[in-house]
Amino acid sequence: DALAIMPKTANEIRLLAALRESEAEQLHLCQRTIELQAANILNEVYCKSLRKRLAFQDEKKRKGKGKGKLVGDGLLVLLTSDEFYERVVEFEKAQIQKERGKEE
């Protein structure tokens, strides 16, 4: 082991000190690499769980939209008007067609 050598000159003392500093730095960098790898693994697990939750929410939203809303456009509606009645009839026909499409 190079660190076990007894230095005889001032130059050897400086070289051994530099070697010790270099080894300490290398050990520190190895520890930091392990810490970063562990953090990366934890982040991957967390991202995977977030992707699953987002996929579930998207699926839930997509299934919920099949019901539809007749008056969801924010427009004021007089329930006795002929135009609104026609929209109700068209809406019901569309819902029946969607249900038949799912059954097939």
Coordinates of N, CA and C in Angstrom, one line a residue:
D1 N 0.8 -1.2 0.0 CA 0.0 0.0 0.0 C 0.9 1.2 0.0
A2 N 0.6 2.2 -0.9 CA 1.4 3.4 -1.0 C 1.4 4.3 0.2
L3 N 0.3 4.2 0.9 CA 0.1 5.1 2.1 C 0.9 4.6 3.3
A4 N 1.4 3.4 3.2 CA 2.2 2.9 4.4 C 3.7 3.2 4.3
I5 N 4.1 3.8 3.2 CA 5.5 4.2 3.0 C 5.8 5.3 3.9
M6 N 7.0 5.2 4.5 CA 7.5 6.3 5.4 C 8.2 7.3 4.5
P7 N 7.7 8.5 4.4 CA 8.4 9.5 3.5 C 9.7 9.9 4.1
K8 N 10.7 10.1 3.2 CA 12.0 10.5 3.6 C 12.4 11.9 3.2
T9 N 11.6 12.4 2.2 CA 11.9 13.8 1.8 C 10.6 14.6 1.8
A10 N 10.8 15.9 1.7 CA 9.7 16.8 1.8 C 8.8 16.6 0.6
N11 N 9.4 16.3 -0.5 CA 8.6 16.0 -1.7 C 7.7 14.7 -1.6
E12 N 8.3 13.7 -0.9 CA 7.5 12.5 -0.7 C 6.3 12.8 0.3
I13 N 6.5 13.7 1.3 CA 5.5 14.0 2.2 C 4.3 14.7 1.4
R14 N 4.7 15.6 0.5 CA 3.6 16.3 -0.2 C 2.9 15.4 -1.1
L15 N 3.6 14.4 -1.8 CA 3.0 13.5 -2.6 C 2.1 12.5 -1.9
L16 N 2.5 12.1 -0.7 CA 1.6 11.2 0.1 C 0.4 12.0 0.6
A17 N 0.5 13.3 0.9 CA -0.6 14.1 1.3 C -1.6 14.2 0.2
A18 N -1.1 14.4 -1.0 CA -1.9 14.6 -2.2 C -2.6 13.2 -2.5
L19 N -1.9 12.1 -2.3 CA -2.5 10.8 -2.5 C -3.7 10.6 -1.5
R20 N -3.5 10.9 -0.3 CA -4.5 10.8 0.8 C -5.7 11.6 0.4
E21 N -5.5 12.9 0.0 CA -6.6 13.7 -0.4 C -7.4 13.2 -1.6
S22 N -6.6 12.6 -2.6 CA -7.2 12.0 -3.8 C -8.1 10.8 -3.4
E23 N -7.6 10.0 -2.5 CA -8.3 8.8 -2.1 C -9.6 9.2 -1.3
A24 N -9.5 10.2 -0.5 CA -10.6 10.7 0.3 C -11.7 11.3 -0.7
E25 N -11.3 12.0 -1.7 CA -12.2 12.6 -2.7 C -12.9 11.5 -3.4
Q26 N -12.1 10.4 -3.8 CA -12.6 9.3 -4.6 C -13.7 8.6 -3.7
L27 N -13.4 8.4 -2.4 CA -14.4 7.7 -1.5 C -15.7 8.6 -1.4
H28 N -15.5 9.9 -1.3 CA -16.7 10.8 -1.2 C -17.5 10.7 -2.5
L29 N -16.8 10.7 -3.7 CA -17.6 10.6 -4.9 C -18.3 9.3 -5.1
C30 N -17.7 8.2 -4.6 CA -18.4 6.9 -4.6 C -19.6 6.9 -3.8
Q31 N -19.5 7.5 -2.6 CA -20.7 7.6 -1.7 C -21.8 8.4 -2.4
R32 N -21.4 9.5 -3.0 CA -22.4 10.4 -3.6 C -23.1 9.7 -4.8
T33 N -22.3 8.9 -5.5 CA -22.9 8.1 -6.6 C -23.9 7.2 -6.1
I34 N -23.6 6.5 -5.1 CA -24.6 5.6 -4.5 C -25.9 6.3 -4.0
E35 N -25.7 7.5 -3.4 CA -26.8 8.3 -3.0 C -27.7 8.7 -4.1
L36 N -27.1 9.1 -5.2 CA -27.8 9.6 -6.4 C -28.5 8.4 -7.1
Q37 N -27.9 7.2 -7.1 CA -28.6 6.1 -7.7 C -29.8 5.7 -6.9
A38 N -29.7 5.7 -5.5 CA -30.8 5.4 -4.7 C -31.9 6.4 -4.9
A39 N -31.6 7.7 -5.0 CA -32.6 8.7 -5.2 C -33.3 8.5 -6.5
N40 N -32.5 8.1 -7.5 CA -33.1 7.9 -8.9 C -34.1 6.7 -8.8
I41 N -33.8 5.7 -8.1 CA -34.7 4.5 -8.0 C -36.0 4.9 -7.3
L42 N -35.9 5.7 -6.2 CA -37.1 6.2 -5.5 C -37.9 7.1 -6.4
N43 N -37.3 7.9 -7.2 CA -38.0 8.8 -8.1 C -38.7 8.0 -9.2
E44 N -38.1 6.9 -9.7 CA -38.7 6.1 -10.7 C -40.0 5.4 -10.2
V45 N -39.9 4.9 -8.9 CA -41.0 4.3 -8.3 C -42.1 5.3 -8.1
Y46 N -41.8 6.5 -7.6 CA -42.8 7.5 -7.4 C -43.5 7.9 -8.8
C47 N -42.7 8.1 -9.8 CA -43.2 8.4 -11.1 C -44.1 7.3 -11.7
K48 N -43.8 6.1 -11.4 CA -44.6 5.0 -11.9 C -45.9 5.0 -11.2
S49 N -46.0 5.3 -9.9 CA -47.2 5.3 -9.2 C -48.1 6.5 -9.7
L50 N -47.4 7.6 -10.0 CA -48.1 8.8 -10.5 C -48.7 8.5 -11.9
R51 N -48.0 7.8 -12.7 CA -48.5 7.4 -14.0 C -49.8 6.6 -13.9
K52 N -49.7 5.6 -13.0 CA -50.9 4.7 -12.7 C -52.1 5.5 -12.3
R53 N -51.9 6.5 -11.3 CA -53.0 7.3 -10.8 C -53.5 8.2 -11.9
L54 N -52.7 8.8 -12.7 CA -53.1 9.6 -13.8 C -53.9 8.8 -14.9
A55 N -53.4 7.6 -15.2 CA -54.1 6.8 -16.1 C -55.5 6.4 -15.6
F56 N -55.6 6.1 -14.3 CA -56.9 5.8 -13.7 C -57.8 7.0 -13.8
Q57 N -57.3 8.2 -13.5 CA -58.1 9.4 -13.5 C -58.6 9.7 -15.0
D58 N -57.7 9.5 -15.9 CA -58.1 9.7 -17.3 C -59.2 8.7 -17.7
E59 N -59.0 7.4 -17.3 CA -60.0 6.4 -17.7 C -61.3 6.7 -17.0
K60 N -61.3 7.2 -15.8 CA -62.5 7.6 -15.0 C -63.2 8.7 -15.7
K61 N -62.4 9.7 -16.2 CA -63.0 10.9 -16.9 C -63.6 10.4 -18.2
R62 N -62.9 9.6 -18.9 CA -63.4 9.1 -20.2 C -64.7 8.3 -20.1
K63 N -64.8 7.5 -19.0 CA -66.0 6.7 -18.8 C -67.2 7.6 -18.4
G64 N -66.9 8.7 -17.6 CA -67.9 9.6 -17.1 C -68.5 10.5 -18.2
K65 N -67.8 10.7 -19.2 CA -68.2 11.6 -20.3 C -69.3 10.9 -21.2
G66 N -69.4 9.6 -21.1 CA -70.4 8.9 -22.0 C -71.8 9.3 -21.6
K67 N -72.1 9.7 -20.4 CA -73.4 10.1 -20.1 C -73.9 11.4 -20.7
G68 N -73.0 12.3 -20.8 CA -73.3 13.6 -21.5 C -74.1 14.5 -20.7
K69 N -74.2 15.7 -21.1 CA -75.0 16.7 -20.5 C -75.8 17.5 -21.5
L70 N -77.0 17.6 -21.2 CA -77.9 18.3 -22.2 C -77.8 19.8 -22.1
V71 N -77.7 20.3 -20.9 CA -77.6 21.8 -20.7 C -76.3 22.2 -20.1
G72 N -75.2 21.5 -20.5 CA -73.9 21.8 -20.0 C -73.2 22.9 -20.7
D73 N -73.8 23.5 -21.7 CA -73.1 24.5 -22.5 C -73.1 25.9 -21.9
G74 N -73.8 26.1 -20.7 CA -73.8 27.4 -20.1 C -74.9 28.3 -20.7
L75 N -75.6 27.9 -21.6 CA -76.6 28.8 -22.2 C -77.9 28.7 -21.4
L76 N -78.6 29.8 -21.3 CA -79.9 29.9 -20.7 C -80.9 29.1 -21.5
V77 N -81.8 28.4 -20.9 CA -82.8 27.6 -21.6 C -84.2 27.8 -21.0
L78 N -85.1 28.0 -21.9 CA -86.5 28.0 -21.5 C -87.0 26.6 -21.7
L79 N -87.4 25.9 -20.7 CA -87.8 24.5 -20.8 C -89.0 24.3 -21.7
T80 N -89.8 25.2 -21.9 CA -91.0 25.0 -22.7 C -90.8 25.3 -24.2
S81 N -89.6 25.8 -24.6 CA -89.4 26.2 -26.0 C -89.3 25.0 -26.9
D82 N -89.7 25.1 -28.1 CA -89.6 24.0 -29.1 C -88.2 23.6 -29.4
E83 N -87.3 24.6 -29.4 CA -85.9 24.3 -29.7 C -85.3 23.4 -28.6
F84 N -85.6 23.7 -27.4 CA -85.1 22.9 -26.3 C -85.7 21.5 -26.4
Y85 N -87.0 21.4 -26.7 CA -87.6 20.1 -26.8 C -86.9 19.3 -27.9
E86 N -86.6 19.9 -29.0 CA -85.9 19.2 -30.1 C -84.5 18.7 -29.6
R87 N -83.8 19.5 -28.9 CA -82.5 19.1 -28.4 C -82.6 17.9 -27.4
V88 N -83.7 17.9 -26.6 CA -83.9 16.8 -25.7 C -84.1 15.5 -26.5
V89 N -84.9 15.6 -27.6 CA -85.2 14.4 -28.4 C -83.9 13.9 -29.1
E90 N -83.1 14.8 -29.6 CA -81.9 14.5 -30.3 C -80.9 13.9 -29.3
F91 N -80.9 14.4 -28.1 CA -80.0 13.9 -27.1 C -80.3 12.5 -26.7
E92 N -81.6 12.3 -26.5 CA -82.1 10.9 -26.1 C -81.8 9.9 -27.2
K93 N -81.9 10.3 -28.5 CA -81.6 9.4 -29.6 C -80.1 9.1 -29.6
A94 N -79.3 10.1 -29.4 CA -77.9 9.9 -29.4 C -77.5 8.9 -28.2
Q95 N -78.1 9.1 -27.1 CA -77.8 8.2 -25.9 C -78.2 6.8 -26.2
I96 N -79.3 6.6 -26.9 CA -79.8 5.2 -27.2 C -78.8 4.6 -28.2
Q97 N -78.3 5.4 -29.2 CA -77.4 4.9 -30.2 C -76.1 4.5 -29.5
K98 N -75.6 5.3 -28.6 CA -74.4 5.0 -27.9 C -74.5 3.7 -27.1
E99 N -75.7 3.5 -26.4 CA -75.9 2.3 -25.7 C -75.9 1.1 -26.6
R100 N -76.6 1.2 -27.7 CA -76.6 0.1 -28.7 C -75.2 -0.2 -29.2
G101 N -74.4 0.8 -29.4 CA -73.0 0.6 -29.9 C -72.2 -0.1 -28.9
K102 N -72.4 0.2 -27.6 CA -71.6 -0.5 -26.6 C -72.0 -2.0 -26.5
E103 N -73.3 -2.3 -26.7 CA -73.8 -3.7 -26.6 C -73.2 -4.5 -27.8
E104 N -73.0 -3.9 -28.9 CA -72.5 -4.7 -30.1 C -71.1 -5.0 -30.0

